[in-house]
Amino acid sequence: QQGQVLGIPIGHGEGRYYADAETLARLEAEGRVVFRYCDADGQATAEANPNGSANNIAGIVNERGNVLGMMPHPERASEALLGGEGGLPIWRSIIEASAPTAA
């Protein structure tokens, strides 16, 4: 859900998104930036950006919106017993979007 803050682990601080200004502007204008590094209040701050990712980008989708690329690891936050469930909304939305619809 837009504006929702998810607690999702990152593996390290080495991976970061970068692109030229034109590409960044196009991604932003097309609403293709779907995840950002942010603080607990949802503010995309420099302190919340662990790796210097451009525009605090943590994940984007392709033009059709059916391919997601992201740096954080939602698979590491899908079970409370393992330390958190911040990744569950991502997996649930994938399952819901993939479910067949009645004709």
CSV table of C-alpha atoms in Angstrom, one decimal:
chain,number,residue,atom,x,y,z
A,1,GLN,CA,0.0,0.0,0.0
A,2,GLN,CA,1.4,3.4,-0.9
A,3,GLY,CA,2.9,5.2,2.0
A,4,GLN,CA,3.2,2.1,4.1
A,5,VAL,CA,6.5,1.7,6.0
A,6,LEU,CA,7.9,-1.8,5.9
A,7,GLY,CA,10.8,-3.0,8.0
A,8,ILE,CA,12.9,-5.1,5.5
A,9,PRO,CA,16.5,-6.1,6.1
A,10,ILE,CA,19.3,-5.2,3.7
A,11,GLY,CA,22.2,-7.6,3.2
A,12,HIS,CA,24.9,-5.0,3.1
A,13,GLY,CA,25.6,-1.4,2.2
A,14,GLU,CA,27.2,-2.0,-1.2
A,15,GLY,CA,24.3,-2.3,-3.5
A,16,ARG,CA,22.7,1.0,-4.5
A,17,TYR,CA,20.5,2.2,-7.3
A,18,TYR,CA,22.0,4.8,-9.7
A,19,ALA,CA,20.9,6.3,-13.0
A,20,ASP,CA,21.3,9.4,-15.0
A,21,ALA,CA,19.1,12.4,-14.2
A,22,GLU,CA,16.8,11.8,-17.2
A,23,THR,CA,16.2,8.1,-16.2
A,24,LEU,CA,15.5,9.1,-12.6
A,25,ALA,CA,13.1,11.8,-13.7
A,26,ARG,CA,11.3,9.3,-16.0
A,27,LEU,CA,11.0,6.7,-13.3
A,28,GLU,CA,9.6,9.3,-10.9
A,29,ALA,CA,7.1,10.7,-13.4
A,30,GLU,CA,5.9,7.3,-14.4
A,31,GLY,CA,5.4,6.2,-10.8
A,32,ARG,CA,7.8,3.3,-11.2
A,33,VAL,CA,9.8,3.9,-7.9
A,34,VAL,CA,7.9,1.5,-5.6
A,35,PHE,CA,10.2,1.3,-2.6
A,36,ARG,CA,12.4,3.9,-0.9
A,37,TYR,CA,14.8,3.8,2.0
A,38,CYS,CA,13.1,5.8,4.7
A,39,ASP,CA,13.0,6.3,8.5
A,40,ALA,CA,10.3,4.9,10.8
A,41,ASP,CA,8.1,7.9,10.0
A,42,GLY,CA,8.3,7.3,6.2
A,43,GLN,CA,10.6,10.2,5.5
A,44,ALA,CA,13.2,9.5,2.8
A,45,THR,CA,16.2,11.0,4.6
A,46,ALA,CA,20.0,10.7,3.9
A,47,GLU,CA,20.4,8.9,7.3
A,48,ALA,CA,17.8,6.3,6.2
A,49,ASN,CA,19.7,5.6,3.0
A,50,PRO,CA,22.3,2.9,3.9
A,51,ASN,CA,24.1,2.9,0.6
A,52,GLY,CA,23.8,6.3,-1.1
A,53,SER,CA,21.1,5.1,-3.5
A,54,ALA,CA,19.9,7.8,-5.9
A,55,ASN,CA,16.6,9.4,-4.6
A,56,ASN,CA,16.6,6.8,-1.8
A,57,ILE,CA,15.4,4.3,-4.3
A,58,ALA,CA,15.2,0.7,-2.9
A,59,GLY,CA,13.0,-0.8,-5.7
A,60,ILE,CA,11.5,-0.1,-9.1
A,61,VAL,CA,9.2,-1.8,-11.6
A,62,ASN,CA,9.4,-2.1,-15.3
A,63,GLU,CA,7.1,-0.2,-17.7
A,64,ARG,CA,4.4,-2.8,-17.5
A,65,GLY,CA,4.7,-3.0,-13.7
A,66,ASN,CA,5.1,-6.8,-13.8
A,67,VAL,CA,8.8,-7.0,-13.0
A,68,LEU,CA,10.2,-5.8,-9.7
A,69,GLY,CA,13.8,-5.2,-8.8
A,70,MET,CA,14.7,-4.3,-5.3
A,71,MET,CA,17.8,-4.2,-3.0
A,72,PRO,CA,16.2,-5.1,0.4
A,73,HIS,CA,15.5,-8.7,1.2
A,74,PRO,CA,11.8,-9.3,2.0
A,75,GLU,CA,12.4,-13.0,2.1
A,76,ARG,CA,14.4,-12.4,5.3
A,77,ALA,CA,11.4,-10.7,7.0
A,78,SER,CA,8.5,-13.1,6.4
A,79,GLU,CA,8.2,-14.9,9.6
A,80,ALA,CA,8.0,-13.5,13.2
A,81,LEU,CA,9.9,-16.5,14.5
A,82,LEU,CA,12.9,-15.4,12.3
A,83,GLY,CA,12.9,-11.8,13.4
A,84,GLY,CA,10.2,-9.9,11.6
A,85,GLU,CA,7.3,-9.8,9.2
A,86,GLY,CA,8.0,-6.6,7.3
A,87,GLY,CA,8.3,-8.5,4.0
A,88,LEU,CA,4.9,-10.2,4.3
A,89,PRO,CA,2.9,-7.4,2.6
A,90,ILE,CA,5.1,-7.8,-0.5
A,91,TRP,CA,4.5,-11.5,-0.7
A,92,ARG,CA,0.8,-11.2,0.0
A,93,SER,CA,0.4,-8.6,-2.8
A,94,ILE,CA,2.3,-10.9,-5.3
A,95,ILE,CA,0.0,-13.8,-4.4
A,96,GLU,CA,-3.1,-11.7,-4.7
A,97,ALA,CA,-2.0,-10.2,-8.0
A,98,SER,CA,-1.2,-13.7,-9.3
A,99,ALA,CA,-4.5,-15.3,-8.3
A,100,PRO,CA,-6.9,-16.2,-11.1
A,101,THR,CA,-10.0,-14.0,-11.3
A,102,ALA,CA,-13.5,-15.3,-12.0
A,103,ALA,CA,-14.6,-14.7,-15.6
